[in-house]
Coordinates of N, CA and C in Angstrom, one line a residue:
X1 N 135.8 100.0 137.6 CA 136.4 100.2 136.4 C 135.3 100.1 135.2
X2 N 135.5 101.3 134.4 CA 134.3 101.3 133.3 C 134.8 100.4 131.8
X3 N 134.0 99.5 132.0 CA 134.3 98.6 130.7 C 132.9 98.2 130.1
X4 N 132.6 98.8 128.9 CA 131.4 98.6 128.5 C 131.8 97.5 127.4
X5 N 132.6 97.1 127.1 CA 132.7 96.0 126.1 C 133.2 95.1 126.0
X6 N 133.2 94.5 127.5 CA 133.6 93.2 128.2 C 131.8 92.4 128.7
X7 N 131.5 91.7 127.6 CA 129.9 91.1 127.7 C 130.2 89.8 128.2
X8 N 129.3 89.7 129.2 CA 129.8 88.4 130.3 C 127.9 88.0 129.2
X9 N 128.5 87.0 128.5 CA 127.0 86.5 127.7 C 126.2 86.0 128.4
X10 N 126.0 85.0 129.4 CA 125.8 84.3 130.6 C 124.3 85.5 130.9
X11 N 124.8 86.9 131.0 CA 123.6 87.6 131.7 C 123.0 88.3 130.9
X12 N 123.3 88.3 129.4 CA 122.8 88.9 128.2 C 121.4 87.9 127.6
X13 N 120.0 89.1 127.8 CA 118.6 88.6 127.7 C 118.7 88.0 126.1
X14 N 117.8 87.0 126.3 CA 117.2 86.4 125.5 C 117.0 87.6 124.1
X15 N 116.4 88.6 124.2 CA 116.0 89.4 123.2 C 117.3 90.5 122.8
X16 N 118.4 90.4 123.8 CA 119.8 91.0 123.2 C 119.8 91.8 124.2
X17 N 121.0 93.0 124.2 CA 121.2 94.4 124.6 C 121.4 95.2 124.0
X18 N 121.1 96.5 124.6 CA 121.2 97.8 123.9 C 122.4 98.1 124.5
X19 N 123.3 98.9 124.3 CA 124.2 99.7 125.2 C 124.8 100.7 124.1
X20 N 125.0 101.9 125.0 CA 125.0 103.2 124.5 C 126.5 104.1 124.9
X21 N 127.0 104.7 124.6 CA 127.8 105.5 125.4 C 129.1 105.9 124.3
X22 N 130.4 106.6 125.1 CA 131.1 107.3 124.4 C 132.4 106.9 124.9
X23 N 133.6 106.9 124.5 CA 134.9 106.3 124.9 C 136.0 107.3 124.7
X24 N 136.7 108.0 125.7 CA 137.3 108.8 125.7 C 138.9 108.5 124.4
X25 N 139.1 109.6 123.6 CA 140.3 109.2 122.8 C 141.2 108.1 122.8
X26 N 141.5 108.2 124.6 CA 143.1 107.2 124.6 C 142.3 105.7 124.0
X27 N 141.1 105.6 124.2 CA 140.5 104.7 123.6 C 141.1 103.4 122.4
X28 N 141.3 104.5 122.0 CA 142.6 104.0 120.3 C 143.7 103.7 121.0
X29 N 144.4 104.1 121.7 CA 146.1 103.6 122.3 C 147.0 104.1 121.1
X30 N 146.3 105.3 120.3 CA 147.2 105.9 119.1 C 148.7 106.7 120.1
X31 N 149.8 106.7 120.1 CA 151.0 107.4 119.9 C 150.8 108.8 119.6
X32 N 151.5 109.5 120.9 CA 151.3 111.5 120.4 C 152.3 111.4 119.1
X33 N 153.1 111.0 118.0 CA 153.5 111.1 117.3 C 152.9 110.4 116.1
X34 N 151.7 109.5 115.9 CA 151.3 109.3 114.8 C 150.4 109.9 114.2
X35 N 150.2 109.8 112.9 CA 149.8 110.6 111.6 C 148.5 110.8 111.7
X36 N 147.9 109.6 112.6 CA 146.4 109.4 113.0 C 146.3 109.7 114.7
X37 N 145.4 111.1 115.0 CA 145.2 111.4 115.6 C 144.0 111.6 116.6
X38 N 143.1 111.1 117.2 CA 141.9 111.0 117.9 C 141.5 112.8 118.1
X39 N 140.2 113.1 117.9 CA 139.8 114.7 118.6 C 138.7 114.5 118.9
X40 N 137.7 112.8 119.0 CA 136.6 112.9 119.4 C 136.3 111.8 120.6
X41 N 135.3 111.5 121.2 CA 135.1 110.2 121.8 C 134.7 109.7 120.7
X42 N 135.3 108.3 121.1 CA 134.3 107.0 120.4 C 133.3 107.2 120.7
X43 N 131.9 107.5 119.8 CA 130.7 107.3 120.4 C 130.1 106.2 119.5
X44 N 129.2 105.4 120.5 CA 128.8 104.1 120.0 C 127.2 104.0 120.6
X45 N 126.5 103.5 119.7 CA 125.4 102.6 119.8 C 124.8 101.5 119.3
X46 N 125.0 100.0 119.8 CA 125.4 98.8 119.5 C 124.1 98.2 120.2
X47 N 123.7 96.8 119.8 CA 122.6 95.8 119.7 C 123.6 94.8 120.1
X48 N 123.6 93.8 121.5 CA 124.3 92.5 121.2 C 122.8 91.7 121.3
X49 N 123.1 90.2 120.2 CA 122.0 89.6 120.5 C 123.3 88.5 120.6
X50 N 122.7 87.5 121.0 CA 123.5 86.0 121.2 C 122.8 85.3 120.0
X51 N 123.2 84.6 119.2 CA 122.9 83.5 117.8 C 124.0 82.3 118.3
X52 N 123.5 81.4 118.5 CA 124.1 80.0 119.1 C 125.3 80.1 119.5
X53 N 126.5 79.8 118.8 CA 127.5 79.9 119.9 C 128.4 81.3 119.5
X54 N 127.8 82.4 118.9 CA 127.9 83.5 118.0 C 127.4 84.3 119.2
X55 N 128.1 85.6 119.2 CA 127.7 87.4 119.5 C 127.7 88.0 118.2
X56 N 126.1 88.3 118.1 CA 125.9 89.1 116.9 C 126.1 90.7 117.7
X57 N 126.8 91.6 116.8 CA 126.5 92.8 117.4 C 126.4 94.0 116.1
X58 N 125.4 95.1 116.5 CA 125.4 96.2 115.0 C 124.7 97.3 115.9
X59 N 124.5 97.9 114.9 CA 124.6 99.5 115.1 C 125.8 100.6 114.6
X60 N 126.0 101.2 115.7 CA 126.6 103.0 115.1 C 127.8 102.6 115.6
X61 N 129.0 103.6 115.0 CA 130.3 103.9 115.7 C 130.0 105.0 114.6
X62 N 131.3 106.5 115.7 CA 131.5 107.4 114.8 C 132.6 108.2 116.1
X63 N 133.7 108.4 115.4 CA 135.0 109.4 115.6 C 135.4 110.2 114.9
X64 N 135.9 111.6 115.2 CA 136.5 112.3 114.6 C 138.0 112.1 114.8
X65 N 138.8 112.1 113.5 CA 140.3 112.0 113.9 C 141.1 113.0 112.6
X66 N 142.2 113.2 113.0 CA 142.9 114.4 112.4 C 144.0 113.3 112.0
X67 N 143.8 113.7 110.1 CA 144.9 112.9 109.6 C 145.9 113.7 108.8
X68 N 147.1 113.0 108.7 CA 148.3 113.9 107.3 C 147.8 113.6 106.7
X69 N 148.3 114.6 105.4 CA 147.7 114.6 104.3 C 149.2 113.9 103.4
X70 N 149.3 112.7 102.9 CA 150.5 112.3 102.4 C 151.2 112.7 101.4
X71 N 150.0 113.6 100.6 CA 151.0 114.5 99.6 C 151.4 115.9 100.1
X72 N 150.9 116.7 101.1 CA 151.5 118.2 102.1 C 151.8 117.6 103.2
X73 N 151.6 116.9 103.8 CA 151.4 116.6 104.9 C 151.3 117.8 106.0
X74 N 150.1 118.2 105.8 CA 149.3 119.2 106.5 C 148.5 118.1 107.0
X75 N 147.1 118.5 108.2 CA 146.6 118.0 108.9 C 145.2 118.4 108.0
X76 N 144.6 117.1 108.4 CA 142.6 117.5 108.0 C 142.1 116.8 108.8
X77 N 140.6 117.1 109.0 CA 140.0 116.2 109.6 C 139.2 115.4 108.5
X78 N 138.9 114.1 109.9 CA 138.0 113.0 108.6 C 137.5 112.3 109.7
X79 N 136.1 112.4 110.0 CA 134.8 111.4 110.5 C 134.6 110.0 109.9
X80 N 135.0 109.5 110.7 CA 134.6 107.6 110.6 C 133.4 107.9 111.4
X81 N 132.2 107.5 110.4 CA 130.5 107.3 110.6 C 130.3 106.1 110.4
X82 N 129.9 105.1 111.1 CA 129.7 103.6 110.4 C 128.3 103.4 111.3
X83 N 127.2 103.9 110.4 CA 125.7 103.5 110.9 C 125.6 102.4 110.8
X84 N 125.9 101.7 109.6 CA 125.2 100.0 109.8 C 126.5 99.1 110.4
X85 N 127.5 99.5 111.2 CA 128.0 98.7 111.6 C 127.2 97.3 112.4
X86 N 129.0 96.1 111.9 CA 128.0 94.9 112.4 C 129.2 94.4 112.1
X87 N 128.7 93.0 113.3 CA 130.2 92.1 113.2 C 129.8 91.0 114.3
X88 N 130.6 89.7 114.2 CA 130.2 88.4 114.5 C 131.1 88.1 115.5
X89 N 131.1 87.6 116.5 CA 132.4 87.0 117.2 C 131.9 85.9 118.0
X90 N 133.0 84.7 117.9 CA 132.4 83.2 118.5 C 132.9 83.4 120.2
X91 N 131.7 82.8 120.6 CA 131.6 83.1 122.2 C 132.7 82.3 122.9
X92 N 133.6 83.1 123.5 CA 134.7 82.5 124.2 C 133.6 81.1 125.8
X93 N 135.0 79.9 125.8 CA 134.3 78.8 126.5 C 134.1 79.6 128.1
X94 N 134.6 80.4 128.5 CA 133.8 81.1 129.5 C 132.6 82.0 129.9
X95 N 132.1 81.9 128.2 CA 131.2 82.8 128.4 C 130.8 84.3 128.3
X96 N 132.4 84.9 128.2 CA 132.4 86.2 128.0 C 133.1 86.9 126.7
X97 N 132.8 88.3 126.6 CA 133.9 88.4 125.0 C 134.1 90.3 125.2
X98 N 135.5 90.1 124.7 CA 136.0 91.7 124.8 C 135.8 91.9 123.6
X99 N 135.0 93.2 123.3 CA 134.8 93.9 122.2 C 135.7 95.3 121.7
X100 N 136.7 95.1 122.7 CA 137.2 96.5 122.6 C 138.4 96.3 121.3
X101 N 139.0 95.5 121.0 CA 140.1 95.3 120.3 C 139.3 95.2 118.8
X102 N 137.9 94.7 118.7 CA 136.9 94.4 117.4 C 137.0 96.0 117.2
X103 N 136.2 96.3 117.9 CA 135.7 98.0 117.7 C 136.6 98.8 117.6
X104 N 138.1 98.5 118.3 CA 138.9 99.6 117.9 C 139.4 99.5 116.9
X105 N 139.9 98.7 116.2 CA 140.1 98.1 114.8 C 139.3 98.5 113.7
X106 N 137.8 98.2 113.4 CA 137.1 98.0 112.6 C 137.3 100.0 112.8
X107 N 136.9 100.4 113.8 CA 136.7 101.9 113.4 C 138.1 102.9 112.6
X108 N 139.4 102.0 113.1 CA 140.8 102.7 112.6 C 140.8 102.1 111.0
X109 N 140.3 100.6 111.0 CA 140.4 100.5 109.4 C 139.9 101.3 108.3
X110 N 138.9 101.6 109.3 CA 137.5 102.5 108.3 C 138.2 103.9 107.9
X111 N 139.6 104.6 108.2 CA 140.1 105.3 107.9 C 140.7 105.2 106.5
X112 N 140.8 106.2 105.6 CA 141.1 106.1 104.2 C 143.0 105.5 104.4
X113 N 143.0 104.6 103.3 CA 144.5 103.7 103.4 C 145.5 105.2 103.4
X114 N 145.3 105.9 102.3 CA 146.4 106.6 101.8 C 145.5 108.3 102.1
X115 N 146.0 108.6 103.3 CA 144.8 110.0 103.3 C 145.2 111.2 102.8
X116 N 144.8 111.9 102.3 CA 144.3 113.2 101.2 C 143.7 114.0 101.4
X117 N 144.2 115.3 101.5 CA 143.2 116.6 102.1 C 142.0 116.1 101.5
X118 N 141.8 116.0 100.5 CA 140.5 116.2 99.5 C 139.4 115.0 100.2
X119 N 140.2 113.6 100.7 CA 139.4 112.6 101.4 C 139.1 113.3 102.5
X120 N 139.3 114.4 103.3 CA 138.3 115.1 104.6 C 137.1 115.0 104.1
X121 N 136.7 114.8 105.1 CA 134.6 114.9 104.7 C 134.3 115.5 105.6
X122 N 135.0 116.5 106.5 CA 134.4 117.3 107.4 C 134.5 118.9 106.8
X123 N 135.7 119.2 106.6 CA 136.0 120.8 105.9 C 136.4 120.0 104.5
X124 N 136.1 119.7 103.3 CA 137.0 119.1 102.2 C 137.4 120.3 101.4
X125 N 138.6 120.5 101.3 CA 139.5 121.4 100.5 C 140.6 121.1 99.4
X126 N 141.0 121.5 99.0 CA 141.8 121.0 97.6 C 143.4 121.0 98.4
X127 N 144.1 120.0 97.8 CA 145.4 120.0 98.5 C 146.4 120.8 98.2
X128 N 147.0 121.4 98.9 CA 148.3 123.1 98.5 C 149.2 122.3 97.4
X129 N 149.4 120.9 97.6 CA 150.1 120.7 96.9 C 149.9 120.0 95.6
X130 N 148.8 119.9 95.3 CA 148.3 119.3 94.3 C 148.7 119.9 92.6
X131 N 149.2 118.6 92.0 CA 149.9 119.4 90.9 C 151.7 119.5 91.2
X132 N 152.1 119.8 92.1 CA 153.1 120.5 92.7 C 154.1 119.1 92.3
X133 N 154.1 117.9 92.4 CA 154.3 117.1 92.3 C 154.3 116.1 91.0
X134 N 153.8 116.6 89.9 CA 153.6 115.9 88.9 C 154.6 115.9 88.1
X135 N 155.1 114.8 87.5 CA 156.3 114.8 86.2 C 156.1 115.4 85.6
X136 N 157.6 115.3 84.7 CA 157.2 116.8 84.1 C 157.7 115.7 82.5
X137 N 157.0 115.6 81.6 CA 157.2 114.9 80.5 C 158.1 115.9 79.6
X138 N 158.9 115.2 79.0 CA 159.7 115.7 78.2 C 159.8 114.6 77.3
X139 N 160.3 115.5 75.8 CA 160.5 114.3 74.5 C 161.7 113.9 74.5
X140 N 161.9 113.0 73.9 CA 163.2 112.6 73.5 C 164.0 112.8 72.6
X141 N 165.2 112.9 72.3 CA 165.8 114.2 71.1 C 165.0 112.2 70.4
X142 N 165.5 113.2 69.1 CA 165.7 112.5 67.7 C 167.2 111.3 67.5
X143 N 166.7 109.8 67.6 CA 168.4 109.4 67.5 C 168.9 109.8 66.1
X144 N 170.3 110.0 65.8 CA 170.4 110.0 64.4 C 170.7 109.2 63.5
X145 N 170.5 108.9 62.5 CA 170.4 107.7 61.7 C 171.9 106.8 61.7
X146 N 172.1 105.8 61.8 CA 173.6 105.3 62.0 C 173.6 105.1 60.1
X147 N 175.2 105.4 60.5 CA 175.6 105.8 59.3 C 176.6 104.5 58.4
X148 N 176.2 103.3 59.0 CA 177.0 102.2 58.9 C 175.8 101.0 58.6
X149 N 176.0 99.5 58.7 CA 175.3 99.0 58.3 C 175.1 98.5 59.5
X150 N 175.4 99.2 60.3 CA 175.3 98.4 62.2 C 175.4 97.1 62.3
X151 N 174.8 96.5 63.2 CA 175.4 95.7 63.8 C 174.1 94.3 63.4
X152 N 173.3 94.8 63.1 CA 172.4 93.5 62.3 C 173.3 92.9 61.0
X153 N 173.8 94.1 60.3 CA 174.3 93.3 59.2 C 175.3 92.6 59.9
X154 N 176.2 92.6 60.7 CA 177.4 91.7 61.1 C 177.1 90.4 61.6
X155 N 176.0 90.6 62.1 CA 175.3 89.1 62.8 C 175.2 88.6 61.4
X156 N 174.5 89.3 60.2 CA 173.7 88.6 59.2 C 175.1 87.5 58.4
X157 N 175.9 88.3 58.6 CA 177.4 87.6 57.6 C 178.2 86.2 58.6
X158 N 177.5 86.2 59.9 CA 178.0 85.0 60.7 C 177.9 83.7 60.2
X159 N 176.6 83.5 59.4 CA 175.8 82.3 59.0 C 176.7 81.6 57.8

């Protein structure tokens, strides 16, 4: 079974590891029905070094994923690139540490909160609906002047 992000630290050199490679979509455990869609492998290239009772690890992540757009909700694409990735995790008492729930995470957060054709960074295009949606301001008539001495003067005559 291929698990590149289950680090047994125990056999990890003095000077760290390199490890390299690519993670097929289901990777994410995204739903055929969510808004966020996988169209690439996870590809990764990562440094673990050991720092006392710490996994330091950095380097690359980068996926392509196909998101709605929350104002058409049309589809775009948008590349999560994270060159200087980097991240800390305290060494479990056996010795070993799963990276896959860190990495899946950090790369889905890296997704824009509220996505926007225009947030694509792969094809970026202007949204069909843009505009389409804006209030539409209107004035307010004129009140007309009350024709009595309202209702201040009646408080005024309580005293």
């Amino acid at each position: 079974m291929h698990r590149p992000f289950h680090i047994d630290i125990r056999s990890l050199p003095e000077s760290g590891k390199d490890i390299t490679g690519q993670e097929s979509p289901a990777f994410f455990g995204l739903d055929a029905n969510d808004p966020i869609q996988v169209l690439s492998p996870l590809k990764y290239e990562l440094h673990l070094q050991k720092d006392g009772e710490d996994l330091l690890v950095s380097g690359r992540l980068e996926a392509l994923f196909s998101l709605e757009c929350g104002r058409c909700l049309e589809r775009f694409e948008h590349r999560v690139d994270l060159p200087h990735y980097e991240t800390e995790l305290e060494i479990a008492k056996d010795g070993t540490i799963n990276l896959t729930d860190t990495i899946r995470e950090d790369t889905l957060v890296a997704l824009p909160s509220y996505p926007r054709c225009e947030a694509g960074n792969v094809r970026p295009r202007q949204c069909p609906a843009e505009g389409r949606f804006e209030p539409v301001l209107e004035t307010a008539e004129e009140e007309p002047q009350s024709a009595g001495p309202g209702v201040w003067e009646a408080l005024n005559k309580l005293n």
